[in-house]
mmCIF file of C-alpha atoms in Angstrom:
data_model
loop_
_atom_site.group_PDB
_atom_site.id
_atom_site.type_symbol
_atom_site.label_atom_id
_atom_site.label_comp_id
_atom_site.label_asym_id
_atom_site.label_seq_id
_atom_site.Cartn_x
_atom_site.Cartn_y
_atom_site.Cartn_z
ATOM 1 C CA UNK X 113 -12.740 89.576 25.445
ATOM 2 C CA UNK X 114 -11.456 86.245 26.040
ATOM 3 C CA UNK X 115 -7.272 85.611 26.353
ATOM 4 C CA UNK X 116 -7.720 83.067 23.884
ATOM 5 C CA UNK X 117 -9.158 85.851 21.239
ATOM 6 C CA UNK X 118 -6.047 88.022 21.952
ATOM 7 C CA UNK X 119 -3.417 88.163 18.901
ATOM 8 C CA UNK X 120 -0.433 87.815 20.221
ATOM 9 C CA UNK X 121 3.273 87.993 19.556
ATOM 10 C CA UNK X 122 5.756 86.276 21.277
ATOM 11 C CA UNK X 123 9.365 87.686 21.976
ATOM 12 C CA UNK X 124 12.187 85.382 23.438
ATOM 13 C CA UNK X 125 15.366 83.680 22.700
ATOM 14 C CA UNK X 126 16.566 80.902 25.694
ATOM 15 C CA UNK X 127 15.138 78.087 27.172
ATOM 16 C CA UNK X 128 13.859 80.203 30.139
ATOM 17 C CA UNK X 129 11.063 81.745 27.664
ATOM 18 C CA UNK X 130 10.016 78.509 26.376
ATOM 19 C CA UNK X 131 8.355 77.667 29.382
ATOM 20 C CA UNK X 132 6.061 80.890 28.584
ATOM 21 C CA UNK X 133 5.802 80.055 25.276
ATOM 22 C CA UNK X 134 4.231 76.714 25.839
ATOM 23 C CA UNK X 135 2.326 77.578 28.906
ATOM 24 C CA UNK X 136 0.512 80.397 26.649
ATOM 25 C CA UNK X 137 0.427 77.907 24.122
ATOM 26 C CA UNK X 138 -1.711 75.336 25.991
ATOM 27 C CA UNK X 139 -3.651 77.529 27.684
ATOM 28 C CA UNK X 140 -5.288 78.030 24.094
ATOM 29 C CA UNK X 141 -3.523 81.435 23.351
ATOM 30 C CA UNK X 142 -3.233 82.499 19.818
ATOM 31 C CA UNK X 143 0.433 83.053 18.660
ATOM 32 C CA UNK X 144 0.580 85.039 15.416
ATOM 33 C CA UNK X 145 4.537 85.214 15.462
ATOM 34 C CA UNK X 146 7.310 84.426 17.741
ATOM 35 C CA UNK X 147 10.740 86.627 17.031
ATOM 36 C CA UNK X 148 13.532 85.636 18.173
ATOM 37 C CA UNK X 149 16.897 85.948 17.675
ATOM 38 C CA UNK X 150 19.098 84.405 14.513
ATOM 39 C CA UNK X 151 20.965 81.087 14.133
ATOM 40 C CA UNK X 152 24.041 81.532 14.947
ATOM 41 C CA UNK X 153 27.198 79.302 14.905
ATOM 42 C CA UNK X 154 28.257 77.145 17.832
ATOM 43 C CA UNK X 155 29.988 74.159 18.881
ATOM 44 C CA UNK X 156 33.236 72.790 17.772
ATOM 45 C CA UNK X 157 32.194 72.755 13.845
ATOM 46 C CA UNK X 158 30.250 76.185 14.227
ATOM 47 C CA UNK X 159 26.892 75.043 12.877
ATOM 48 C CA UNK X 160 24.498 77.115 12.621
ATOM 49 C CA UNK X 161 22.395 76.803 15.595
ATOM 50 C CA UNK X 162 18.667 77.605 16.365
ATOM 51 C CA UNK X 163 17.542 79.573 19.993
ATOM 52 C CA UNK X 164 15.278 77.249 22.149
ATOM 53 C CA UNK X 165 12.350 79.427 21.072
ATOM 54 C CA UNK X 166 12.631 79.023 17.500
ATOM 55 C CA UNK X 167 13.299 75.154 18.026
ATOM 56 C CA UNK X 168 10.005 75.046 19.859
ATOM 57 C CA UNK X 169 8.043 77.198 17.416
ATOM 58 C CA UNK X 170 8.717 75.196 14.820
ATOM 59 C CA UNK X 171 7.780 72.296 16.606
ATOM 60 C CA UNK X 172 4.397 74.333 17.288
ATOM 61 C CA UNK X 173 4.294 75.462 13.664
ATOM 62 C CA UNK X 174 4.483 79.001 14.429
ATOM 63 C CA UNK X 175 5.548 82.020 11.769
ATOM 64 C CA UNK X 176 9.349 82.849 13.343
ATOM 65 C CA UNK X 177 10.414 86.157 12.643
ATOM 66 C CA UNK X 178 14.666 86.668 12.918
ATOM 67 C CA UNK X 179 15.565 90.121 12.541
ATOM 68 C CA UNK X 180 19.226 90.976 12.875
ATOM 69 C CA UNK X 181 18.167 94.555 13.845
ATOM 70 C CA UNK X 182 14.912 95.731 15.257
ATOM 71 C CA UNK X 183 14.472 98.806 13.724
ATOM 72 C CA UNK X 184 14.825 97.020 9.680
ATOM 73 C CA UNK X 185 11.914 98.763 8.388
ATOM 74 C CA UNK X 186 11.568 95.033 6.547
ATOM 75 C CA UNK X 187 10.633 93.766 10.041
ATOM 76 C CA UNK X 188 9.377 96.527 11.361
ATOM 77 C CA UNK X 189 6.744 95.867 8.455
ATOM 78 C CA UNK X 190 6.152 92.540 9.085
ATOM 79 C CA UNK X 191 5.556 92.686 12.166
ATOM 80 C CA UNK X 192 2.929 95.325 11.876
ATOM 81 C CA UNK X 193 1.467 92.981 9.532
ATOM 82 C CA UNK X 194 0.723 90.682 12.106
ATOM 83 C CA UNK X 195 -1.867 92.978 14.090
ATOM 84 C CA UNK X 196 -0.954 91.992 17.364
ATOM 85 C CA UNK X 197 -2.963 92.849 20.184
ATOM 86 C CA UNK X 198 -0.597 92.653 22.545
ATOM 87 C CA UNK X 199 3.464 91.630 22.481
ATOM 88 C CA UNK X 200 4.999 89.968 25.539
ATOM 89 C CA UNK X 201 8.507 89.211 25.786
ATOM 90 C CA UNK X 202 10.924 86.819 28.101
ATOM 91 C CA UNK X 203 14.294 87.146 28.156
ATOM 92 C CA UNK X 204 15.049 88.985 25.223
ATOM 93 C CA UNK X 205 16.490 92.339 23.700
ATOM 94 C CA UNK X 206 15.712 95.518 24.280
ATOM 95 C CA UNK X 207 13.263 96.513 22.338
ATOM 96 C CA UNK X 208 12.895 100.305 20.510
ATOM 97 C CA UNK X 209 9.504 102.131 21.371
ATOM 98 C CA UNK X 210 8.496 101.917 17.900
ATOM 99 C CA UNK X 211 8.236 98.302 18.619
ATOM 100 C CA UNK X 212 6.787 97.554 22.128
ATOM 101 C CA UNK X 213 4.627 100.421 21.359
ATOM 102 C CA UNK X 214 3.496 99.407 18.438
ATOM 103 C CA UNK X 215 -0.006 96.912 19.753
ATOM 104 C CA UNK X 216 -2.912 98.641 20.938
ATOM 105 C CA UNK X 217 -2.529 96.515 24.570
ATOM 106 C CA UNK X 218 1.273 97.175 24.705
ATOM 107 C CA UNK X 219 4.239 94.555 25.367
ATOM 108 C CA UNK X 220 4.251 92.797 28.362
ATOM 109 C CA UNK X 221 7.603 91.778 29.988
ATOM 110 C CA UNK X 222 8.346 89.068 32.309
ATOM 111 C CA UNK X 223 11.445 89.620 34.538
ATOM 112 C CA UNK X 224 12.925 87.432 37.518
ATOM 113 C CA UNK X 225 12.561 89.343 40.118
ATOM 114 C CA UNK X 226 9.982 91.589 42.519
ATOM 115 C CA UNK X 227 10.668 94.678 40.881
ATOM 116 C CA UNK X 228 11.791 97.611 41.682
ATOM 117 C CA UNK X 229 14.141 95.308 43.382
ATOM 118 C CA UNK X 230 17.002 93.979 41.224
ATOM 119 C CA UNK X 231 16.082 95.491 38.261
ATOM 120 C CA UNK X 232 18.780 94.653 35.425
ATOM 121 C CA UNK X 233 20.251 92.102 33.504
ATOM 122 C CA UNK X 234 20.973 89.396 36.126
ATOM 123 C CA UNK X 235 18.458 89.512 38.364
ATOM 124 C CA UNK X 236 18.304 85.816 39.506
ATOM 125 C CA UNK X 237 22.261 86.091 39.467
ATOM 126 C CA UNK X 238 22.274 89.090 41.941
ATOM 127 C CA UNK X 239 19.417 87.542 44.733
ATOM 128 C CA UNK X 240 21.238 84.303 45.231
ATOM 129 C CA UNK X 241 24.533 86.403 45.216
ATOM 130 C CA UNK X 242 23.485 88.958 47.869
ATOM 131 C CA UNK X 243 21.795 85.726 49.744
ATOM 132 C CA UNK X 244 18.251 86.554 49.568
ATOM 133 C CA UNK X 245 16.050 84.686 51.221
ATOM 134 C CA UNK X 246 13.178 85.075 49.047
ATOM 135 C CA UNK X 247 12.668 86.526 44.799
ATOM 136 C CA UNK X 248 9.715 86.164 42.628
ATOM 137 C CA UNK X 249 9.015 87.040 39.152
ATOM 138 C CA UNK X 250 6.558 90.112 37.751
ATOM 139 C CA UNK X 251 4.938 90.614 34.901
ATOM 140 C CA UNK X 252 4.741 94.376 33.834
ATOM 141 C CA UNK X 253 4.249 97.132 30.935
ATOM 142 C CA UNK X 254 7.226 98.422 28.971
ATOM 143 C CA UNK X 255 8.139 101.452 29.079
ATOM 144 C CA UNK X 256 11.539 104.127 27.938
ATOM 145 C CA UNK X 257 13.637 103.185 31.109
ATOM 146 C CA UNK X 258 14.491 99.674 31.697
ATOM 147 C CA UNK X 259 12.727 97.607 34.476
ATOM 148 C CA UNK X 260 10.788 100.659 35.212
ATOM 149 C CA UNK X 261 6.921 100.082 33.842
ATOM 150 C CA UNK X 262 3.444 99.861 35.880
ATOM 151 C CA UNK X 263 3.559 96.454 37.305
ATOM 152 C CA UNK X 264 0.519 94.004 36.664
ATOM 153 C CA UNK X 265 1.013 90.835 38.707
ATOM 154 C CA UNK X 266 3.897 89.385 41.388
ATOM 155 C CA UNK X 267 4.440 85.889 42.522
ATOM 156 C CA UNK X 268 7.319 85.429 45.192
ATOM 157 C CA UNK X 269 9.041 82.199 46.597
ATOM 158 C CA UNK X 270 11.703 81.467 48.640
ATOM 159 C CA UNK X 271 15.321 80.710 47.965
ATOM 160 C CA UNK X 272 17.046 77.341 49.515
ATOM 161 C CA UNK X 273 20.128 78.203 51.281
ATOM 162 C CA UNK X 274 21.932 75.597 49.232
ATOM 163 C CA UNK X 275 20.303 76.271 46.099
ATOM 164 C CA UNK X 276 22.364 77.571 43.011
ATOM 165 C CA UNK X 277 21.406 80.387 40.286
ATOM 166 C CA UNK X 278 20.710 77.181 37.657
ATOM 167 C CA UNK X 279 18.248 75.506 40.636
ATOM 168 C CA UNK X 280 16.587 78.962 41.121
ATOM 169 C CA UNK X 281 16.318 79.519 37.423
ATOM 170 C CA UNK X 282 14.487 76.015 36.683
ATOM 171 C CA UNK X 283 11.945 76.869 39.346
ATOM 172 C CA UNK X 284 11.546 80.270 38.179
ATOM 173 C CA UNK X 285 10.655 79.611 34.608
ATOM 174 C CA UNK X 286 7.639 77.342 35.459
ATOM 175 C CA UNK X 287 6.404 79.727 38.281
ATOM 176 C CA UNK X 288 6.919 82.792 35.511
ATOM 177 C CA UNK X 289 5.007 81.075 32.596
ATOM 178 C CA UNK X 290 1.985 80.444 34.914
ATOM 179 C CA UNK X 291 2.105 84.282 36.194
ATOM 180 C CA UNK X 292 2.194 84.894 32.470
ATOM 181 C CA UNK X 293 -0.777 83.182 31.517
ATOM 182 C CA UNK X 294 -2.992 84.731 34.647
ATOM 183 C CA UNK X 295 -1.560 88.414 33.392
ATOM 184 C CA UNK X 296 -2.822 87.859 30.039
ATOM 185 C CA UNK X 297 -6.045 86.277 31.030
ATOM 186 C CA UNK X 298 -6.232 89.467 33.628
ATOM 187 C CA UNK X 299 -5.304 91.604 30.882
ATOM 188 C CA UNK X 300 -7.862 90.349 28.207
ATOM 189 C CA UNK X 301 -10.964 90.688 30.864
ATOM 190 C CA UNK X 302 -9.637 93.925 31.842
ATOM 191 C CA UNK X 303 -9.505 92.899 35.657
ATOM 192 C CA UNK X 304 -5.478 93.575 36.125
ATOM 193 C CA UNK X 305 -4.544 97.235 38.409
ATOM 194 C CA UNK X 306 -1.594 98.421 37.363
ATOM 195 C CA UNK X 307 0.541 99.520 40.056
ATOM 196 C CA UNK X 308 3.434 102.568 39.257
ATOM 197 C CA UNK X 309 6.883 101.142 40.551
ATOM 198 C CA UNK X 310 7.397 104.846 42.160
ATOM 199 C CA UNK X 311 4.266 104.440 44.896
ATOM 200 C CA UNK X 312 6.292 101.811 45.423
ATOM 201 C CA UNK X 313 9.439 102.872 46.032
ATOM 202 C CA UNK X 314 8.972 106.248 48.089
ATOM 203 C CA UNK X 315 8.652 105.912 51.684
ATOM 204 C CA UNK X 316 10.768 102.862 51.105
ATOM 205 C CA UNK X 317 13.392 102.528 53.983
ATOM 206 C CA UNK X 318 15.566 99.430 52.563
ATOM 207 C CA UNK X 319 17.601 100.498 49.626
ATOM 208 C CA UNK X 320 17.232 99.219 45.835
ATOM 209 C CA UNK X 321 19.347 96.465 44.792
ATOM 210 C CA UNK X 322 19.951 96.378 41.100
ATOM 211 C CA UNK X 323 21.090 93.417 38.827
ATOM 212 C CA UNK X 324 23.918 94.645 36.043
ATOM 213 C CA UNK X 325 25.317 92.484 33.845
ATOM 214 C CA UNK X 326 28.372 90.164 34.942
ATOM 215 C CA UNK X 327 31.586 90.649 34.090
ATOM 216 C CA UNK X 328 34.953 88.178 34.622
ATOM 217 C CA UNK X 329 35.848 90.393 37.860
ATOM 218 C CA UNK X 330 32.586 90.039 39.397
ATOM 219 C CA UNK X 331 33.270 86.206 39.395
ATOM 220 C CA UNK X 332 37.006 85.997 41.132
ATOM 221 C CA UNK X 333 36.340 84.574 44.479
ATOM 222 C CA UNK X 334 38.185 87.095 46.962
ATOM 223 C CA UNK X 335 39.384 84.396 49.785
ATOM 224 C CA UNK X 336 39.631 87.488 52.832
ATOM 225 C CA UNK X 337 35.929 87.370 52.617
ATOM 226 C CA UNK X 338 33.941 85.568 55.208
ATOM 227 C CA UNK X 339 32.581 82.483 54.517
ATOM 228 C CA UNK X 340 28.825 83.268 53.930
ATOM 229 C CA UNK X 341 29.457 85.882 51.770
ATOM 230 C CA UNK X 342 31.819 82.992 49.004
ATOM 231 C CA UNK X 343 29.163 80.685 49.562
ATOM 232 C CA UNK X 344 27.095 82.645 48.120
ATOM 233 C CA UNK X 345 28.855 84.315 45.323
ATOM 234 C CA UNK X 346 29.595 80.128 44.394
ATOM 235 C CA UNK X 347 26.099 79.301 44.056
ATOM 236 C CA UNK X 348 25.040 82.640 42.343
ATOM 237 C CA UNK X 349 27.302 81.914 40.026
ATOM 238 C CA UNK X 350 26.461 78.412 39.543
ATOM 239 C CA UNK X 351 26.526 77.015 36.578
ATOM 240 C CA UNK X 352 27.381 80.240 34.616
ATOM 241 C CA UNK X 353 29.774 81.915 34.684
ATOM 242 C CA UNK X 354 31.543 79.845 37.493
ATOM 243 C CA UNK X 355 33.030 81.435 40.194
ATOM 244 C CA UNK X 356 37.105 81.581 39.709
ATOM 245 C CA UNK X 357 40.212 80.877 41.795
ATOM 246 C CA UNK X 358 43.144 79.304 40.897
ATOM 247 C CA UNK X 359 44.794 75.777 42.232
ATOM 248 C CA UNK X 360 48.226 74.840 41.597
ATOM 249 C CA UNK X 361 48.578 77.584 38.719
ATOM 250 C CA UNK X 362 45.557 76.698 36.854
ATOM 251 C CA UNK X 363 42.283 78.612 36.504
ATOM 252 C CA UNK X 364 39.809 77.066 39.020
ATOM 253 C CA UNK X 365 35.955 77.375 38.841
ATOM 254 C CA UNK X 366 33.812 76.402 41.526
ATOM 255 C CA UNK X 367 30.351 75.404 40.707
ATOM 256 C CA UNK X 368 28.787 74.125 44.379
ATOM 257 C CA UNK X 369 30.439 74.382 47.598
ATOM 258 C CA UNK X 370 30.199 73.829 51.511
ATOM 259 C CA UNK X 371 31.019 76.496 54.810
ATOM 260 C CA UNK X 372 32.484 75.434 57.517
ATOM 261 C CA UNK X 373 32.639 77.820 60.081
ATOM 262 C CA UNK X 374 35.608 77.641 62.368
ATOM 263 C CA UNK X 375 38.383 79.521 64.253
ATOM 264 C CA UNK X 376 41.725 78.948 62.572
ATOM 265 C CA UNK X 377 45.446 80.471 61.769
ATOM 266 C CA UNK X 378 45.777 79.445 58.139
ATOM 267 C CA UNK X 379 46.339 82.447 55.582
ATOM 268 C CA UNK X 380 43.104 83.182 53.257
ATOM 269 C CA UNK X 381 43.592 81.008 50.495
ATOM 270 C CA UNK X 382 45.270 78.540 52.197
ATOM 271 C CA UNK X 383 44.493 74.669 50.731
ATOM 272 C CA UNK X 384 43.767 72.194 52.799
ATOM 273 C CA UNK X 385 43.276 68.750 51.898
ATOM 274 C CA UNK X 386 43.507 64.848 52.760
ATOM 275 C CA UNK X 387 43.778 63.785 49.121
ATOM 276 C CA UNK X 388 40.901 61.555 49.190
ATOM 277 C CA UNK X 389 37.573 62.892 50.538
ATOM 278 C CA UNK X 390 37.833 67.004 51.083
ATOM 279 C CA UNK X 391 39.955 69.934 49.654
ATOM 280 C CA UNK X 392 38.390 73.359 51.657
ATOM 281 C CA UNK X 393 40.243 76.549 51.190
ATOM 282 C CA UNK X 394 40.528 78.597 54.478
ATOM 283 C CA UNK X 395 38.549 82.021 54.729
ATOM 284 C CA UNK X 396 38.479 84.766 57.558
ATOM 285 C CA UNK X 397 35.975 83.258 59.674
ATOM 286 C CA UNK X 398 36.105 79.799 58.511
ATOM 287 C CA UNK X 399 36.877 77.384 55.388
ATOM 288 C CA UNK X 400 34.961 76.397 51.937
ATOM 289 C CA UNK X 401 34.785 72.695 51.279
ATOM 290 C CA UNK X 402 35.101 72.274 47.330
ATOM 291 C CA UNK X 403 32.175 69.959 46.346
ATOM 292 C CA UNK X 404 31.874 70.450 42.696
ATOM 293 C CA UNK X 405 34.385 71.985 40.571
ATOM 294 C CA UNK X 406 36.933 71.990 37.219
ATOM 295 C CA UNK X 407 40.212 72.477 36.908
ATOM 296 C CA UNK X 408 41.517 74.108 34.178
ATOM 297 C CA UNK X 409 42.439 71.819 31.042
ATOM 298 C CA UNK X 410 40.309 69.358 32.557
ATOM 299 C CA UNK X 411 36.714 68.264 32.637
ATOM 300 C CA UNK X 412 33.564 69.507 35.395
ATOM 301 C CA UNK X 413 33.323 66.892 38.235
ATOM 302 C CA UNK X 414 32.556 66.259 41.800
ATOM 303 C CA UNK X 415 35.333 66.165 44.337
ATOM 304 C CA UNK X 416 35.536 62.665 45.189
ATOM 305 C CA UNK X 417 36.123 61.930 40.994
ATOM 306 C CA UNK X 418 38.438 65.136 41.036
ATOM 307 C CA UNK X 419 40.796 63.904 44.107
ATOM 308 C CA UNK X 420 41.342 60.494 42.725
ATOM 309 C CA UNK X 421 42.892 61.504 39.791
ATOM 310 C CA UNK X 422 44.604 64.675 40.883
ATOM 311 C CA UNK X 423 47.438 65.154 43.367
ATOM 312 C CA UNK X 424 47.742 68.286 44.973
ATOM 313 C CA UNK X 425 51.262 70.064 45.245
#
């Protein structure tokens, strides 16, 4: 069988999965239904607002399926009607087993990093935050327990000391969708080996890392740290959430940010500035230069911008 002969459904909501989407797209795939999730309101007038997905399926004028619950036996039927081969899914829900196990070829999930490691909800997040070197993306069978199922295929790449979580995601989407499409060509010849993620894991000496979702206390920037270890947490949380201190009273997030290593006697915390060119708070082994940022009550911009019209207690 060829990929292109494969019925397939396609399950995704951001603009991450639209990469997929259109690389399985061109690559002559046939898309009998894309689900994703419902408009919902947004903005300052809360209009309704379509996911990325939808936006592009439309475009692509495929059926769009928007259950508010996956178990409505309404969708649940229409989606058997579809008689997909196989489902694959990017960034999306969790599904129930009575619907990734519903195709005779299973659902196919693509997540952001080499599993077993970082298995979770942020998984790009976590990597730049724990200052990884290198991630990847795999492509793998779901199963009951999250992250868990036979892996099919694993690309990895490095991570730039400098880059953020947004930089790493915008790489990771196009590298993803092309795994994608080589899984499902693998897949439809029947040439993929599946590969259990618990051969993989015993006789493992470096411990799992997992990826949970973030919270508002995961983002506070704790200033006794050393200097590595806020550099990082900046750029893994870069551009969402933001990581968060405060300046002059004011909620403070930090979106990109410079070490400078260096003995000193200031308190962590400490603010140091010349009011024109740098504002660096001092760490234990050193101080973070501020280079993009935004002030509470005020708009995101770089430092230079943010010093000229702000004076600093």
């Amino acid at each position: 069988m060829t990929m292109q002969e494969l019925r397939i459904v396609f399950m995704g909501t951001p603009d991450f999965a639209v990469a997929s989407l259109d690389a399985l797209v061109q690559a002559g795939c046939t898309i009998v239904g894309v689900v994703t999730a419902p408009d919902k309101p947004a903005g300052r007038g809360m209009k309704l607002t379509e996911s990325a997905v939808k936006k592009y399926a439309v475009e692509k004028g495929l059926k769009v399926l928007q259950p508010e619950k996956l178990k409505n036996p309404s969708f649940i039927e229409e989606l058997r009607a579809l008689q997909a081969d196989l489902q694959i899914v990017v960034a999306f829900r969790m599904l129930p087993e009575l619907v990734w196990n519903m195709p005779p070829m299973g659902t196919v999930n693509l997540h952001g990093s080499l599993l077993p490691q970082y298995r979770g909800a942020a998984p790009i997040h976590w990597a730049v935050i724990n200052g990884e070197k290198e991630t990847g993306v795999t492509t793998f069978k779901l199963k009951h327990e999250i992250d868990t199922g036979d892996i099919l295929l694993q690309k990895s790449f490095p991570i730039g000391e400098e880059e953020t979580t947004g930089d790493v995601h915008d790489r990771m989407k196009l590298i993803g969708a092309a795994l994608l499409v080589e899984t499902v060509k693998g897949l439809a010849e029947g040439s993929l080996q599946k590969i259990d993620q618990s051969v993989l894991i015993q006789g493992r000496s470096t411990t799992l890392k997992h990826a949970p979702k973030l919270f508002t206390e995961d983002a506070q920037i704790d200033w006794t740290a050393p200097a590595d270890k806020i550099h990082n947490l900046i750029r893994g949380l870069s551009p969402f959430p933001g990581a968060l201190s405060t300046l002059d009273g004011k909620i403070l997030k930090i979106y990109r940010s410079k070490k400078e290593l260096a003995v000193h006697h200031h308190p962590a915390g400490k603010v140091i500035t010349d009011g024109k060119t740098f504002l660096k708070f001092a760490c234990t082994d050193g101080y973070i230069h501020l280079l993009d940022l935004q002030l509470e009550g005020k708009k995101r911009m770089l430092i230079d911008d943010f010093l000229r019209g702000y004076r600093i207690p």
